[in-house]
N, CA and C atoms as an extended XYZ file, in Angstrom:
537
Properties=species:S:1:pos:R:3:atomname:S:1:resname:S:1:resid:I:1 pbc="F F F"
N       -24.005       30.147        0.841 N   MET     1
C       -23.270       28.941        0.824 CA  MET     1
C       -22.768       28.557       -0.760 C   MET     1
N       -21.997       28.951       -0.703 N   VAL     2
C       -21.541       28.018       -1.934 CA  VAL     2
C       -20.298       26.518       -1.931 C   VAL     2
N       -21.251       25.965       -3.011 N   ARG     3
C       -20.751       24.474       -2.957 CA  ARG     3
C       -20.102       23.762       -3.827 C   ARG     3
N       -18.810       23.079       -3.629 N   ILE     4
C       -17.999       22.904       -4.512 CA  ILE     4
C       -17.751       21.286       -4.222 C   ILE     4
N       -17.533       20.390       -5.177 N   GLY     5
C       -17.260       19.050       -5.288 CA  GLY     5
C       -15.909       19.546       -5.652 C   GLY     5
N       -16.043       17.792       -4.730 N   TYR     6
C       -13.638       17.869       -4.972 CA  TYR     6
C       -13.761       16.277       -5.348 C   TYR     6
N       -12.706       15.955       -6.535 N   ILE     7
C       -12.422       14.827       -6.963 CA  ILE     7
C       -11.048       14.483       -6.401 C   ILE     7
N       -11.241       13.078       -6.048 N   VAL     8
C        -9.591       12.692       -5.617 CA  VAL     8
C        -8.968       11.743       -6.997 C   VAL     8
N        -8.420       12.278       -7.094 N   GLY     9
C        -7.573       11.135       -8.787 CA  GLY     9
C        -6.446       10.213       -8.568 C   GLY     9
N        -6.703        9.919       -7.211 N   SER    10
C        -5.779        8.328       -6.690 CA  SER    10
C        -6.460        7.452       -5.994 C   SER    10
N        -6.656        6.509       -6.311 N   PHE    11
C        -7.065        5.512       -5.851 CA  PHE    11
C        -6.684        5.142       -4.580 C   PHE    11
N        -5.232        4.761       -4.403 N   ALA    12
C        -4.625        4.440       -3.761 CA  ALA    12
C        -4.980        4.836       -1.796 C   ALA    12
N        -5.427        3.667       -1.136 N   GLU    13
C        -5.672        3.712        0.418 CA  GLU    13
C        -4.853        4.658        1.301 C   GLU    13
N        -3.352        4.827        1.057 N   ASP    14
C        -2.676        5.418        1.436 CA  ASP    14
C        -2.688        6.844        0.895 C   ASP    14
N        -3.396        7.369       -0.005 N   SER    15
C        -3.125        8.428       -0.993 CA  SER    15
C        -2.656       10.030        0.087 C   SER    15
N        -1.959       10.167       -1.320 N   VAL    16
C        -1.372       11.698        0.233 CA  VAL    16
C        -2.138       12.619       -1.150 C   VAL    16
N        -2.058       12.593       -2.377 N   ASN    17
C        -3.450       13.501       -2.748 CA  ASN    17
C        -4.834       13.722       -1.985 C   ASN    17
N        -5.455       12.060       -1.191 N   ARG    18
C        -6.825       12.224       -0.102 CA  ARG    18
C        -6.231       12.991        1.055 C   ARG    18
N        -4.671       12.891        1.376 N   LYS    19
C        -4.354       13.760        2.774 CA  LYS    19
C        -4.223       14.793        2.480 C   LYS    19
N        -4.071       15.279        1.059 N   LEU    20
C        -3.971       16.951        0.602 CA  LEU    20
C        -5.430       17.326        0.651 C   LEU    20
N        -6.358       16.760       -0.037 N   ALA    21
C        -8.020       16.993        0.305 CA  ALA    21
C        -8.689       17.262        0.985 C   ALA    21
N        -8.178       15.877        2.511 N   GLU    22
C        -9.131       16.542        3.840 CA  GLU    22
C        -8.289       17.237        3.772 C   GLU    22
N        -7.328       18.009        3.888 N   LEU    23
C        -6.484       18.853        5.231 CA  LEU    23
C        -7.510       20.179        3.722 C   LEU    23
N        -6.955       20.182        2.353 N   LEU    24
C        -8.698       21.727        1.862 CA  LEU    24
C        -9.930       21.691        2.196 C   LEU    24
N       -10.322       20.640        2.483 N   VAL    25
C       -11.288       20.984        2.860 CA  VAL    25
C       -11.564       21.253        4.523 C   VAL    25
N       -10.849       20.491        4.847 N   ALA    26
C       -10.896       21.287        6.612 CA  ALA    26
C       -10.537       23.106        6.565 C   ALA    26
N        -9.721       23.025        6.048 N   GLN    27
C        -9.282       24.303        5.271 CA  GLN    27
C       -10.109       25.711        5.097 C   GLN    27
N       -11.506       24.663        4.206 N   ALA    28
C       -12.874       25.554        3.459 CA  ALA    28
C       -12.858       26.722        4.659 C   ALA    28
N       -13.469       27.512        3.875 N   PRO    29
C       -14.044       28.962        4.494 CA  PRO    29
C       -15.521       28.122        4.748 C   PRO    29
N       -15.804       29.391        6.323 N   GLU    30
C       -17.097       29.005        6.632 CA  GLU    30
C       -18.069       29.009        5.497 C   GLU    30
N       -18.019       29.985        4.289 N   ARG    31
C       -19.134       30.310        3.506 CA  ARG    31
C       -18.796       29.200        1.881 C   ARG    31
N       -17.881       27.720        2.511 N   ALA    32
C       -17.382       26.832        1.599 CA  ALA    32
C       -18.194       25.321        2.077 C   ALA    32
N       -18.797       25.397        0.659 N   GLU    33
C       -19.817       23.599        1.106 CA  GLU    33
C       -18.813       22.598        0.433 C   GLU    33
N       -18.201       21.309        1.109 N   LEU    34
C       -17.136       20.687        0.431 CA  LEU    34
C       -18.133       19.698        0.242 C   LEU    34
N       -17.599       18.679       -0.666 N   ALA    35
C       -18.090       17.524       -1.292 CA  ALA    35
C       -17.738       16.611       -1.909 C   ALA    35
N       -17.151       15.435       -1.611 N   GLU    36
C       -16.572       14.245       -2.369 CA  GLU    36
C       -17.352       13.671       -3.841 C   GLU    36
N       -16.791       14.174       -5.066 N   ILE    37
C       -17.384       13.606       -6.250 CA  ILE    37
C       -16.713       12.466       -5.836 C   ILE    37
N       -17.200       11.086       -6.110 N   ASP    38
C       -15.809        9.800       -6.121 CA  ASP    38
C       -16.186        9.715       -7.572 C   ASP    38
N       -14.924        9.296       -7.717 N   ILE    39
C       -14.192        8.471       -9.381 CA  ILE    39
C       -14.089        7.369       -9.350 C   ILE    39
N       -13.544        6.639       -8.314 N   ARG    40
C       -13.588        5.091       -8.600 CA  ARG    40
C       -14.331        4.380       -8.835 C   ARG    40
N       -15.990        4.453       -8.825 N   PRO    41
C       -16.968        3.180       -9.261 CA  PRO    41
C       -17.100        3.594      -11.017 C   PRO    41
N       -16.977        4.941      -11.291 N   LEU    42
C       -16.840        4.532      -12.721 CA  LEU    42
C       -16.419        3.834      -14.087 C   LEU    42
N       -16.775        3.467      -14.691 N   PRO    43
C       -16.702        2.503      -15.585 CA  PRO    43
C       -15.829        3.289      -16.493 C   PRO    43
N       -14.660        2.554      -17.448 N   LEU    44
C       -14.002        3.305      -18.430 CA  LEU    44
C       -14.990        3.694      -19.914 C   LEU    44
N       -14.622        4.843      -20.116 N   TYR    45
C       -15.281        6.146      -20.724 CA  TYR    45
C       -15.096        5.314      -22.070 C   TYR    45
N       -16.315        5.238      -23.329 N   ASP    46
C       -16.061        4.263      -24.221 CA  ASP    46
C       -17.391        5.034      -25.078 C   ASP    46
N       -16.361        5.680      -26.267 N   ARG    47
C       -17.781        6.430      -26.685 CA  ARG    47
C       -19.333        5.569      -27.466 C   ARG    47
N       -19.219        4.563      -27.386 N   HIS    48
C       -20.282        3.329      -27.750 CA  HIS    48
C       -21.277        3.484      -26.279 C   HIS    48
N       -21.122        3.997      -25.627 N   LEU    49
C       -21.826        4.241      -24.313 CA  LEU    49
C       -22.608        5.926      -24.520 C   LEU    49
N       -21.935        6.889      -25.028 N   ASP    50
C       -23.233        7.932      -25.465 CA  ASP    50
C       -24.426        6.946      -25.881 C   ASP    50
N       -24.617        6.803      -26.242 N   ALA    51
C       -26.353        6.347      -26.674 CA  ALA    51
C       -27.143        5.466      -25.162 C   ALA    51
N       -26.741        5.527      -24.335 N   GLU    52
C       -27.143        4.787      -23.329 CA  GLU    52
C       -25.666        5.010      -22.485 C   GLU    52
N       -25.883        6.162      -21.326 N   PHE    53
C       -25.362        6.235      -20.566 CA  PHE    53
C       -25.221        5.452      -19.138 C   PHE    53
N       -24.524        4.350      -18.486 N   PRO    54
C       -24.474        3.362      -17.281 CA  PRO    54
C       -24.881        4.708      -15.986 C   PRO    54
N       -25.710        3.667      -15.419 N   GLU    55
C       -26.269        5.131      -14.070 CA  GLU    55
C       -24.621        5.138      -13.842 C   GLU    55
N       -23.615        4.946      -13.297 N   GLU    56
C       -22.577        5.303      -12.240 CA  GLU    56
C       -22.063        6.663      -12.933 C   GLU    56
N       -22.414        6.758      -14.511 N   MET    57
C       -21.962        7.697      -15.277 CA  MET    57
C       -22.641        8.712      -15.098 C   MET    57
N       -23.616        8.806      -15.209 N   SER    58
C       -25.258        9.554      -14.898 CA  SER    58
C       -24.789       10.191      -13.480 C   SER    58
N       -25.090        9.229      -12.622 N   ALA    59
C       -25.227        9.814      -11.081 CA  ALA    59
C       -24.093       11.354      -11.233 C   ALA    59
N       -22.664       10.477      -11.660 N   PHE    60
C       -21.772       11.482      -11.094 CA  PHE    60
C       -21.663       12.927      -11.817 C   PHE    60
N       -22.352       12.145      -13.145 N   LYS    61
C       -22.236       14.465      -14.370 CA  LYS    61
C       -23.339       14.616      -13.424 C   LYS    61
N       -24.559       14.401      -12.897 N   LYS    62
C       -25.217       15.068      -11.748 CA  LYS    62
C       -24.676       15.516      -10.463 C   LYS    62
N       -24.099       14.574      -10.441 N   GLU    63
C       -23.600       14.724       -9.002 CA  GLU    63
C       -22.091       16.813       -9.163 C   GLU    63
N       -21.474       16.530      -10.100 N   ALA    64
C       -20.927       17.599      -10.832 CA  ALA    64
C       -21.596       18.498      -10.878 C   ALA    64
N       -22.399       18.834      -12.164 N   ALA    65
C       -23.644       20.014      -12.097 CA  ALA    65
C       -24.454       19.921      -10.948 C   ALA    65
N       -24.743       19.293      -10.070 N   ALA    66
C       -25.151       20.504       -8.363 CA  ALA    66
C       -24.391       21.081       -8.084 C   ALA    66
N       -23.123       20.685       -8.221 N   VAL    67
C       -22.596       22.071       -7.138 CA  VAL    67
C       -21.911       23.322       -7.824 C   VAL    67
N       -21.281       24.537       -7.228 N   ASP    68
C       -21.068       26.022       -7.989 CA  ASP    68
C       -19.826       25.815       -8.630 C   ASP    68
N       -18.698       24.953       -8.144 N   GLY    69
C       -17.638       24.482       -8.936 CA  GLY    69
C       -16.700       23.350       -8.154 C   GLY    69
N       -16.103       23.514       -8.409 N   LEU    70
C       -15.082       21.856       -8.838 CA  LEU    70
C       -13.148       22.448       -7.832 C   LEU    70
N       -12.585       21.459       -7.561 N   LEU    71
C       -11.692       21.235       -7.067 CA  LEU    71
C       -11.022       20.106       -7.192 C   LEU    71
N       -10.355       20.210       -8.305 N   LEU    72
C        -9.059       18.218       -8.620 CA  LEU    72
C        -8.042       18.340       -8.261 C   LEU    72
N        -8.106       17.400       -7.388 N   VAL    73
C        -7.115       16.613       -6.881 CA  VAL    73
C        -6.429       16.049       -7.014 C   VAL    73
N        -5.151       15.966       -7.764 N   SER    74
C        -4.424       14.821       -8.815 CA  SER    74
C        -3.122       14.621       -8.407 C   SER    74
N        -2.608       13.589       -8.622 N   PRO    75
C        -1.289       12.552       -8.234 CA  PRO    75
C        -0.868       13.005      -10.122 C   PRO    75
N         0.597       12.739      -10.131 N   GLU    76
C         0.633       12.557      -10.855 CA  GLU    76
C         1.417       11.488      -11.491 C   GLU    76
N         1.100       10.661      -12.545 N   HIS    77
C         1.692        9.397      -13.166 CA  HIS    77
C         2.918        9.984      -14.542 C   HIS    77
N         3.892        9.226      -14.290 N   ASN    78
C         4.585        9.663      -15.221 CA  ASN    78
C         4.956       11.143      -16.158 C   ASN    78
N         5.139       11.870      -15.118 N   GLN    79
C         4.830       13.344      -15.799 CA  GLN    79
C         3.511       13.977      -16.199 C   GLN    79
N         2.634       13.447      -15.951 N   SER    80
C         1.051       13.592      -16.427 CA  SER    80
C         0.017       13.342      -15.166 C   SER    80
N        -1.188       13.436      -15.600 N   PHE    81
C        -2.117       13.053      -14.824 CA  PHE    81
C        -2.691       11.758      -15.416 C   PHE    81
N        -3.399       11.572      -14.063 N   PRO    82
C        -3.282        9.101      -14.494 CA  PRO    82
C        -4.645        9.734      -15.125 C   PRO    82
N        -4.970        8.598      -15.676 N   ALA    83
C        -5.749        8.159      -16.482 CA  ALA    83
C        -7.192        8.065      -15.961 C   ALA    83
N        -7.562        7.439      -14.505 N   PRO    84
C        -8.655        8.009      -14.298 CA  PRO    84
C        -9.361        9.591      -14.068 C   PRO    84
N        -8.357       10.423      -14.048 N   VAL    85
C        -8.872       11.757      -13.687 CA  VAL    85
C        -9.629       11.592      -15.423 C   VAL    85
N        -8.791       11.662      -16.268 N   LYS    86
C        -8.998       11.854      -17.638 CA  LYS    86
C       -10.390       11.268      -18.241 C   LYS    86
N       -10.068       10.118      -17.483 N   ASN    87
C       -11.916        8.697      -17.753 CA  ASN    87
C       -12.805        9.872      -17.301 C   ASN    87
N       -12.690       10.577      -15.765 N   ALA    88
C       -13.300       11.376      -15.371 CA  ALA    88
C       -14.180       12.650      -16.065 C   ALA    88
N       -12.613       13.089      -16.672 N   LEU    89
C       -13.293       14.385      -17.449 CA  LEU    89
C       -14.175       14.068      -18.614 C   LEU    89
N       -13.368       13.179      -19.088 N   ASP    90
C       -14.915       12.776      -20.115 CA  ASP    90
C       -15.910       12.380      -20.420 C   ASP    90
N       -16.024       11.583      -19.642 N   ILE    91
C       -17.408       11.512      -19.113 CA  ILE    91
C       -17.924       12.514      -18.524 C   ILE    91
N       -18.048       14.415      -18.066 N   LEU    92
C       -18.133       14.725      -17.661 CA  LEU    92
C       -18.596       16.045      -19.184 C   LEU    92
N       -17.728       15.499      -19.310 N   THR    93
C       -18.098       15.649      -21.269 CA  THR    93
C       -19.058       15.327      -22.439 C   THR    93
N       -19.446       14.072      -22.347 N   ARG    94
C       -20.345       13.322      -23.044 CA  ARG    94
C       -21.865       13.127      -22.463 C   ARG    94
N       -22.467       12.396      -23.013 N   PRO    95
C       -22.650       12.793      -25.064 CA  PRO    95
C       -22.039       13.822      -25.342 C   PRO    95
N       -22.288       14.205      -26.285 N   PRO    96
C       -22.022       15.309      -27.426 CA  PRO    96
C       -22.629       16.421      -26.952 C   PRO    96
N       -22.374       17.771      -26.695 N   LYS    97
C       -23.445       18.502      -26.019 CA  LYS    97
C       -24.367       18.237      -25.211 C   LYS    97
N       -23.833       17.257      -23.831 N   GLN    98
C       -24.793       17.476      -22.587 CA  GLN    98
C       -23.571       17.607      -22.087 C   GLN    98
N       -22.163       18.124      -21.768 N   GLY    99
C       -21.595       17.828      -20.842 CA  GLY    99
C       -21.930       18.883      -20.199 C   GLY    99
N       -21.339       18.485      -18.367 N   VAL   100
C       -21.274       19.729      -17.880 CA  VAL   100
C       -20.118       20.203      -17.451 C   VAL   100
N       -18.980       19.994      -17.882 N   LEU   101
C       -18.083       20.963      -17.477 CA  LEU   101
C       -17.923       22.934      -18.184 C   LEU   101
N       -18.636       22.786      -18.979 N   ALA   102
C       -18.524       24.343      -19.665 CA  ALA   102
C       -18.838       25.324      -18.441 C   ALA   102
N       -18.510       25.971      -18.574 N   GLY   103
C       -18.927       27.150      -17.473 CA  GLY   103
C       -18.398       26.839      -15.891 C   GLY   103
N       -17.722       25.520      -15.647 N   THR   104
C       -17.768       25.382      -14.263 CA  THR   104
C       -16.103       25.875      -13.671 C   THR   104
N       -16.286       26.647      -12.628 N   PRO   105
C       -15.374       27.462      -12.179 CA  PRO   105
C       -14.597       25.925      -11.490 C   PRO   105
N       -13.255       25.887      -11.517 N   MET   106
C       -12.377       25.055      -10.920 CA  MET   106
C       -10.839       25.288      -10.259 C   MET   106
N       -10.382       24.728       -9.662 N   GLY   107
C        -9.225       24.755       -8.962 CA  GLY   107
C        -8.498       23.475       -9.039 C   GLY   107
N        -7.007       23.146       -9.294 N   ILE   108
C        -6.651       22.014       -8.974 CA  ILE   108
C        -5.440       22.083       -7.831 C   ILE   108
N        -4.856       20.887       -7.877 N   ALA   109
C        -4.287       20.433       -6.413 CA  ALA   109
C        -3.322       19.520       -6.672 C   ALA   109
N        -2.604       18.976       -5.754 N   GLY   110
C        -1.848       18.124       -5.982 CA  GLY   110
C        -0.587       17.428       -5.041 C   GLY   110
N        -0.295       16.489       -4.573 N   ALA   111
C         0.501       15.878       -4.051 CA  ALA   111
C         1.447       15.262       -4.510 C   ALA   111
N         3.003       15.096       -4.386 N   SER   112
C         3.674       14.148       -5.185 CA  SER   112
C         4.876       14.094       -4.079 C   SER   112
N         5.582       13.092       -3.480 N   PRO   113
C         6.906       13.201       -3.338 CA  PRO   113
C         8.195       13.624       -4.328 C   PRO   113
N         7.509       14.263       -5.578 N   SER   114
C         8.884       14.571       -6.289 CA  SER   114
C         9.146       15.876       -6.024 C   SER   114
N         9.691       16.689       -6.314 N   ARG   115
C        10.886       18.199       -5.989 CA  ARG   115
C         9.352       18.742       -6.790 C   ARG   115
N         8.950       18.555       -7.865 N   PHE   116
C         7.873       19.555       -8.138 CA  PHE   116
C         6.495       19.509       -8.113 C   PHE   116
N         5.928       18.914       -7.369 N   GLY   117
C         5.120       18.130       -6.835 CA  GLY   117
C         3.603       18.268       -7.090 C   GLY   117
N         3.441       17.769       -8.562 N   THR   118
C         2.759       17.439       -9.801 CA  THR   118
C         2.143       18.466      -10.801 C   THR   118
N         3.313       19.740      -10.801 N   ILE   119
C         3.221       20.513      -11.407 CA  ILE   119
C         3.009       20.432      -12.971 C   ILE   119
N         3.885       19.288      -13.214 N   ASN   120
C         3.890       19.319      -14.882 CA  ASN   120
C         2.535       18.339      -15.534 C   ASN   120
N         1.825       17.310      -14.321 N   GLY   121
C         0.859       16.578      -14.531 CA  GLY   121
C        -0.655       17.879      -14.292 C   GLY   121
N        -0.524       19.048      -13.910 N   GLN   122
C        -1.047       20.521      -13.465 CA  GLN   122
C        -0.956       21.044      -14.701 C   GLN   122
N         0.253       21.024      -15.620 N   THR   123
C         0.245       22.409      -16.281 CA  THR   123
C        -0.470       21.705      -17.705 C   THR   123
N        -0.477       20.133      -18.579 N   GLN   124
C        -1.026       19.375      -18.855 CA  GLN   124
C        -2.711       19.695      -19.178 C   GLN   124
N        -2.771       19.788      -17.689 N   LEU   125
C        -4.347       19.936      -17.303 CA  LEU   125
C        -5.018       21.544      -17.526 C   LEU   125
N        -4.401       22.645      -16.901 N   ARG   126
C        -4.120       23.199      -17.451 CA  ARG   126
C        -4.273       23.558      -19.164 C   ARG   126
N        -3.437       23.003      -19.853 N   SER   127
C        -3.958       23.520      -21.288 CA  SER   127
C        -5.004       22.875      -21.881 C   SER   127
N        -5.658       22.355      -21.271 N   PHE   128
C        -7.064       21.707      -22.219 CA  PHE   128
C        -7.854       21.519      -21.657 C   PHE   128
N        -8.064       21.829      -20.143 N   LEU   129
C        -9.563       22.061      -19.555 CA  LEU   129
C        -9.955       23.592      -20.173 C   LEU   129
N        -9.077       24.545      -20.222 N   PRO   130
C       -10.158       25.799      -20.844 CA  PRO   130
C       -10.959       25.494      -22.092 C   PRO   130
N       -10.478       24.579      -22.930 N   LEU   131
C       -10.665       24.424      -24.173 CA  LEU   131
C       -12.235       23.222      -23.927 C   LEU   131
N       -12.315       23.148      -22.882 N   LEU   132
C       -13.385       22.367      -22.391 CA  LEU   132
C       -14.368       23.069      -22.100 C   LEU   132
N       -14.153       24.690      -21.869 N   GLY   133
C       -15.070       25.550      -21.482 CA  GLY   133
C       -14.742       25.672      -20.218 C   GLY   133
N       -14.095       25.757      -19.156 N   VAL   134
C       -13.362       25.166      -17.815 CA  VAL   134
C       -13.536       26.894      -17.243 C   VAL   134
N       -13.506       27.601      -16.141 N   LYS   135
C       -12.869       28.550      -15.793 CA  LYS   135
C       -12.248       28.327      -14.446 C   LYS   135
N       -10.860       27.975      -14.583 N   LEU   136
C        -9.640       27.492      -14.674 CA  LEU   136
C        -8.967       28.789      -13.697 C   LEU   136
N        -9.062       28.534      -12.150 N   MET   137
C        -8.603       29.273      -11.470 CA  MET   137
C        -7.199       29.291      -11.473 C   MET   137
N        -6.151       30.575      -11.291 N   GLY   138
C        -5.191       30.518      -11.907 CA  GLY   138
C        -4.041       30.271      -10.781 C   GLY   138
N        -4.104       31.031       -9.919 N   THR   139
C        -3.585       31.448       -8.702 CA  THR   139
C        -4.163       31.309       -7.477 C   THR   139
N        -3.813       31.127       -6.553 N   PRO   140
C        -2.270       30.753       -6.383 CA  PRO   140
C        -2.333       29.723       -6.541 C   PRO   140
N        -1.073       28.533       -7.180 N   LEU   141
C        -0.461       27.549       -7.116 CA  LEU   141
C        -0.482       26.303       -6.455 C   LEU   141
N        -1.260       25.412       -5.967 N   MET   142
C        -1.104       24.033       -4.716 CA  MET   142
C        -0.440       22.960       -5.221 C   MET   142
N         0.660       23.019       -5.406 N   ALA   143
C         1.733       21.230       -6.626 CA  ALA   143
C         2.364       21.536       -4.708 C   ALA   143
N         2.139       20.588       -4.241 N   VAL   144
C         3.013       20.068       -3.095 CA  VAL   144
C         4.146       19.111       -2.904 C   VAL   144
N         4.862       19.126       -2.395 N   GLN   145
C         6.271       18.296       -2.577 CA  GLN   145
C         5.945       17.368       -1.151 C   GLN   145
N         6.081       16.362       -1.064 N   VAL   146
C         5.244       15.460        0.492 CA  VAL   146
C         6.502       14.450        0.609 C   VAL   146
N         6.807       15.313        1.935 N   THR   147
C         8.302       14.835        2.542 CA  THR   147
C         7.712       14.231        3.719 C   THR   147
N         9.056       13.046        4.462 N   GLU   148
C         8.515       12.574        5.645 CA  GLU   148
C         7.434       12.914        6.951 C   GLU   148
N         7.632       14.370        7.389 N   GLY   149
C         6.379       15.310        7.668 CA  GLY   149
C         5.530       16.273        7.021 C   GLY   149
N         5.320       16.093        5.719 N   THR   150
C         4.132       16.580        5.405 CA  THR   150
C         3.103       16.362        6.420 C   THR   150
N         2.234       15.343        6.306 N   PHE   151
C         1.302       14.809        6.682 CA  PHE   151
C         1.535       13.762        7.585 C   PHE   151
N         2.261       14.269        8.935 N   ALA   152
C         2.413       13.120       10.169 CA  ALA   152
C         0.868       12.744       10.783 C   ALA   152
N         0.744       12.232       11.847 N   GLU   153
C         0.329       11.115       12.194 CA  GLU   153
C        -0.585       12.278       13.452 C   GLU   153
N         0.581       13.407       13.504 N   ASP   154
C        -0.364       14.155       14.750 CA  ASP   154
C        -0.240       16.179       14.221 C   ASP   154
N        -1.026       15.951       12.611 N   GLY   155
C        -1.353       16.721       11.387 CA  GLY   155
C        -0.318       17.067       10.723 C   GLY   155
N        -1.020       18.107        9.998 N   ALA   156
C         0.391       18.353        8.944 CA  ALA   156
C         0.937       19.533        9.470 C   ALA   156
N         1.727       19.624        8.130 N   ASP   157
C         2.638       21.013        8.041 CA  ASP   157
C         2.081       21.659        8.710 C   ASP   157
N         2.618       22.981        9.321 N   ALA   158
C         1.717       24.336        9.590 CA  ALA   158
C         1.778       24.766        8.623 C   ALA   158
N         3.220       25.524        7.875 N   ALA   159
C         2.763       26.028        6.986 CA  ALA   159
C         2.058       25.842        6.099 C   ALA   159
N         1.963       23.967        5.720 N   LEU   160
C         1.349       23.717        4.763 CA  LEU   160
C        -0.622       24.138        4.991 C   LEU   160
N        -0.698       24.136        5.887 N   VAL   161
C        -2.292       23.778        6.808 CA  VAL   161
C        -2.382       25.619        6.634 C   VAL   161
N        -1.423       26.873        6.202 N   ARG   162
C        -1.665       28.172        5.815 CA  ARG   162
C        -1.936       27.813        4.511 C   ARG   162
N        -1.493       27.635        3.892 N   ARG   163
C        -1.253       27.583        2.384 CA  ARG   163
C        -2.244       27.149        1.856 C   ARG   163
N        -2.737       26.006        2.606 N   ALA   164
C        -4.613       25.403        1.910 CA  ALA   164
C        -5.212       26.173        2.432 C   ALA   164
N        -5.709       26.508        3.221 N   ALA   165
C        -5.975       27.846        3.659 CA  ALA   165
C        -6.324       29.193        2.723 C   ALA   165
N        -4.892       29.511        2.458 N   LYS   166
C        -4.933       30.546        1.475 CA  LYS   166
C        -6.233       30.399        0.326 C   LYS   166
N        -4.832       28.833       -0.203 N   TYR   167
C        -5.294       28.258       -1.264 CA  TYR   167
C        -7.123       28.294       -1.129 C   TYR   167
N        -7.556       27.594       -0.615 N   MET   168
C        -9.250       27.272       -0.569 CA  MET   168
C        -9.743       28.599       -0.493 C   MET   168
N        -9.417       29.990        0.248 N   ASP   169
C        -9.980       31.378        0.188 CA  ASP   169
C       -10.062       31.625       -1.121 C   ASP   169
N        -8.970       31.317       -1.578 N   ALA   170
C        -9.290       32.087       -3.221 CA  ALA   170
C       -10.015       31.352       -4.142 C   ALA   170
N       -10.012       29.584       -3.847 N   LEU   171
C       -10.867       29.024       -4.753 CA  LEU   171
C       -12.143       29.645       -4.332 C   LEU   171
N       -12.625       29.485       -3.110 N   THR   172
C       -14.416       29.523       -3.086 CA  THR   172
C       -14.170       30.852       -3.149 C   THR   172
N       -13.301       31.736       -3.215 N   THR   173
C       -14.078       33.686       -4.168 CA  THR   173
C       -13.747       33.271       -5.351 C   THR   173
N       -13.371       32.854       -5.946 N   TRP   174
C       -12.595       32.239       -7.496 CA  TRP   174
C       -14.070       31.328       -7.778 C   TRP   174
N       -14.801       30.743       -7.383 N   VAL   175
C       -15.828       30.067       -7.411 CA  VAL   175
C       -17.435       31.381       -7.138 C   VAL   175
N       -17.585       31.978       -6.547 N   GLU   176
C       -18.606       33.073       -5.696 CA  GLU   176
C       -18.455       33.868       -7.182 C   GLU   176
N       -17.236       34.100       -7.691 N   GLN   177
C       -17.226       35.138       -9.113 CA  GLN   177
C       -18.072       34.438      -10.180 C   GLN   177
N       -17.681       33.277      -10.105 N   HIS   178
C       -17.051       32.636      -11.432 CA  HIS   178
C       -18.638       31.826      -11.870 C   HIS   178
N       -19.512       31.542      -10.586 N   SER   179
C       -20.617       30.020      -10.850 CA  SER   179
C       -21.741       30.925      -11.211 C   SER   179
């Protein structure tokens, strides 16, 4: 059984990215166990905290280190990824030489009402995560344009459900091969 931690980069209660994360978790193959690693309690990172990490930050790092791979489900803010995601990634790389991201297999997903469905934010993440040593899955991409029927009360769009299942199978395989 491969263990994948997932991070939802949106704090909104009605977040389409939380809905996407829930769909992805539901479509994960049986050989994968998924658990949320919550970034909402994290304080804002500052290098002066390196000397004595707050408990919330240490617990977050331990949770991330305890899984075989990560899935980041993030919205897009102003054509980039949101500040809470950057904060979480910074915490996972600190203090110097004590980071837990290097060597971690990871997938990125996101949902947005924009036509490009978080592709700009994902492109920026893809440009620097490998520099941190992350083993980033290239394809398939999971950038979802959200419309009125994407996450209807009676369930997600059938095409999106199939796409989510394909994505999660690929991510699980990626984590199995790279952890």
